GROMACS .gro file of C-alpha atoms in nm:
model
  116
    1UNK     CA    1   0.329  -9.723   8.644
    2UNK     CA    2   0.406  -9.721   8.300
    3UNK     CA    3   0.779  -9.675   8.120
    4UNK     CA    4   0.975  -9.338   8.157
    5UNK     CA    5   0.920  -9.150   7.831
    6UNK     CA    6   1.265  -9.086   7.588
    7UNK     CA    7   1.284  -8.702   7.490
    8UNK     CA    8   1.494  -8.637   7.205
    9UNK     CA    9   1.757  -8.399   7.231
   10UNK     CA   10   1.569  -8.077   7.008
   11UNK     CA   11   1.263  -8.139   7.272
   12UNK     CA   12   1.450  -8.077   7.551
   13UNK     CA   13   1.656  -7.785   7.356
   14UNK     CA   14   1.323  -7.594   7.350
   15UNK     CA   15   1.209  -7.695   7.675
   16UNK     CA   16   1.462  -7.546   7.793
   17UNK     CA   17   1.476  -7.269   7.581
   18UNK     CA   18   1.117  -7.182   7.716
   19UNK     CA   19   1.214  -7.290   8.051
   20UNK     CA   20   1.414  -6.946   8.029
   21UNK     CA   21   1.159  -6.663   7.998
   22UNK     CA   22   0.894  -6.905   8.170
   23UNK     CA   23   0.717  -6.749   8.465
   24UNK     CA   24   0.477  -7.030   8.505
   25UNK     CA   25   0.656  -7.361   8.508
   26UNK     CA   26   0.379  -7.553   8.584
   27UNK     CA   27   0.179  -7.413   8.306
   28UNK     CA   28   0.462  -7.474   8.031
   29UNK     CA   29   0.499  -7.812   8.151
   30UNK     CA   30   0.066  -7.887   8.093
   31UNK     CA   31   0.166  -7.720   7.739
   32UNK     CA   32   0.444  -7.968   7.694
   33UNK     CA   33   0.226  -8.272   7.764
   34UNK     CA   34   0.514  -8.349   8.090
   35UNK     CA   35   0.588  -8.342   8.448
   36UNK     CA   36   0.681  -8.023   8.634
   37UNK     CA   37   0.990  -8.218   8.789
   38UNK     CA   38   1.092  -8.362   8.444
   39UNK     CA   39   1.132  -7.954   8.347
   40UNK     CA   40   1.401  -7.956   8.631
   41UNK     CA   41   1.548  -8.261   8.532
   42UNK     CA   42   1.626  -8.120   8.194
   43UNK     CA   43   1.739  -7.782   8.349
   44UNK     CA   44   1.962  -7.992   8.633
   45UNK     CA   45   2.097  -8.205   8.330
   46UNK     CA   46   2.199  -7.902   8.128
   47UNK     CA   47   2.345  -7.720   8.435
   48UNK     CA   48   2.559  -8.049   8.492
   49UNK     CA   49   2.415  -8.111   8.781
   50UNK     CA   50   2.424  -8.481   8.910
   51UNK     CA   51   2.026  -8.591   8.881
   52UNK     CA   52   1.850  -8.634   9.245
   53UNK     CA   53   1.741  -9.005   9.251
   54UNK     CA   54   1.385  -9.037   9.431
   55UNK     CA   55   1.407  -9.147   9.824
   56UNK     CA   56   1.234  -9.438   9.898
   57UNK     CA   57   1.013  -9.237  10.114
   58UNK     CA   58   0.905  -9.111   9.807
   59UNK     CA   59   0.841  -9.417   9.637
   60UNK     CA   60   0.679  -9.553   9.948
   61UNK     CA   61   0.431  -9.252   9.939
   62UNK     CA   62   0.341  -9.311   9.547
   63UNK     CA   63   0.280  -9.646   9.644
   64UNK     CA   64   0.019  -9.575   9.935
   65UNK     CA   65  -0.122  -9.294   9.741
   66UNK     CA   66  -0.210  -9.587   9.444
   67UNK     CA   67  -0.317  -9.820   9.729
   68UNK     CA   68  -0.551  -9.558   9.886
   69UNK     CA   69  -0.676  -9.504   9.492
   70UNK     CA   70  -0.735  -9.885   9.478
   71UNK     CA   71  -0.891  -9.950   9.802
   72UNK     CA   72  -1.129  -9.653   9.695
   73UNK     CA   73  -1.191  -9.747   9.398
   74UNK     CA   74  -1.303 -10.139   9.568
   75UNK     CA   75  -1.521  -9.991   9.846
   76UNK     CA   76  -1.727  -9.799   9.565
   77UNK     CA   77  -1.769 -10.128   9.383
   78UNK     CA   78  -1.882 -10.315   9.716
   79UNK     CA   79  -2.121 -10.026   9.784
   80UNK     CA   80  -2.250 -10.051   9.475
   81UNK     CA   81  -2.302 -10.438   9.499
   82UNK     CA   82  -2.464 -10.407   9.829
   83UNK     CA   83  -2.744 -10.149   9.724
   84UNK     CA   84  -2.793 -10.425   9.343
   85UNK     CA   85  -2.819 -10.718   9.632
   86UNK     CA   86  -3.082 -10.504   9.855
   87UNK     CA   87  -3.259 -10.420   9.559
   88UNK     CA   88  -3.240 -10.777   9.473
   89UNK     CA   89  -3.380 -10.919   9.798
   90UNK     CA   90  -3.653 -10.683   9.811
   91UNK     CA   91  -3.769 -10.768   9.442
   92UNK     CA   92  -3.768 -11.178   9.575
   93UNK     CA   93  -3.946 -11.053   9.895
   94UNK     CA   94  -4.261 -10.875   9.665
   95UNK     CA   95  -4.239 -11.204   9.410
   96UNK     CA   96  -4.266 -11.450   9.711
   97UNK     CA   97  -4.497 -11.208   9.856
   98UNK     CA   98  -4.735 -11.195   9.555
   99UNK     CA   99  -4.709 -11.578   9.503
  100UNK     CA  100  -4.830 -11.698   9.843
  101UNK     CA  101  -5.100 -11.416   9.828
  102UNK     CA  102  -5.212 -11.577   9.494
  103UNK     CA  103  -5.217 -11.907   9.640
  104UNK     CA  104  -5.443 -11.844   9.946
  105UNK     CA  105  -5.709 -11.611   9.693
  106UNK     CA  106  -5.734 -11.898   9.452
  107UNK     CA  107  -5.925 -12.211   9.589
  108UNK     CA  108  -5.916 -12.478   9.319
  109UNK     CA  109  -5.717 -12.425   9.038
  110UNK     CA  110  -5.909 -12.372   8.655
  111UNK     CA  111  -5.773 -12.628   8.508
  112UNK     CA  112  -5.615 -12.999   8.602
  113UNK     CA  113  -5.283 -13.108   8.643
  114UNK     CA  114  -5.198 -13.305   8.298
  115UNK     CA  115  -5.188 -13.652   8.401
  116UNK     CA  116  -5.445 -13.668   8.657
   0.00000   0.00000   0.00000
């Protein structure tokens, strides 16, 4: 997870500003280009209000969400190598395939070995 972002103070002022009239908070904050919850960390910070610190139940949860994302993300890749290795083994099947059918249509070859 990357850094928290720094707001300056006049982005918050009209955050908060909007944050006022705003019906849809999760719309203003997709306008905004932040969190929902960072909205009510302004408002909570402007109310005086002490800022709620994230439980580690919380934290625990972000972290098994980005595990589930990862292990995802691997079993896609491993399906996706499995179906390039079948594909694989079936191509070497058909060249094998073709070579010893070559070999047992052809009786003596057209021309010699060099050196013999």
């Amino acid at each position: 997870m990357g850094r928290p972002r720094k707001y300056d103070e006049d982005f918050r002022q009209r955050a908060l500003e909007r944050l006022k009239t705003c019906q849809d908070i999760s719309a203003l904050a997709l306008e905004l280009g932040v969190n929902r919850s960072q909205l009510y960390r302004f408002r909570n910070e402007a109310l005086g209000r002490a800022p709620v610190p994230r439980s580690e139940s919380w934290l625990r949860e972000k972290s098994d969400q980005r595990q589930r994302r990862r292990i995802a993300e691997l079993e896609r890749v491993v399906a996706r190598q499995a179906l390039e290795l079948d594909f694989f083994k079936g191509a070497l099947l058909r060249i094998e395939e073709n070579r010893r059918k070559r070999g047992q249509n052809s009786g003596k070859p057209s021309t010699s070995k060099s050196g013999t």
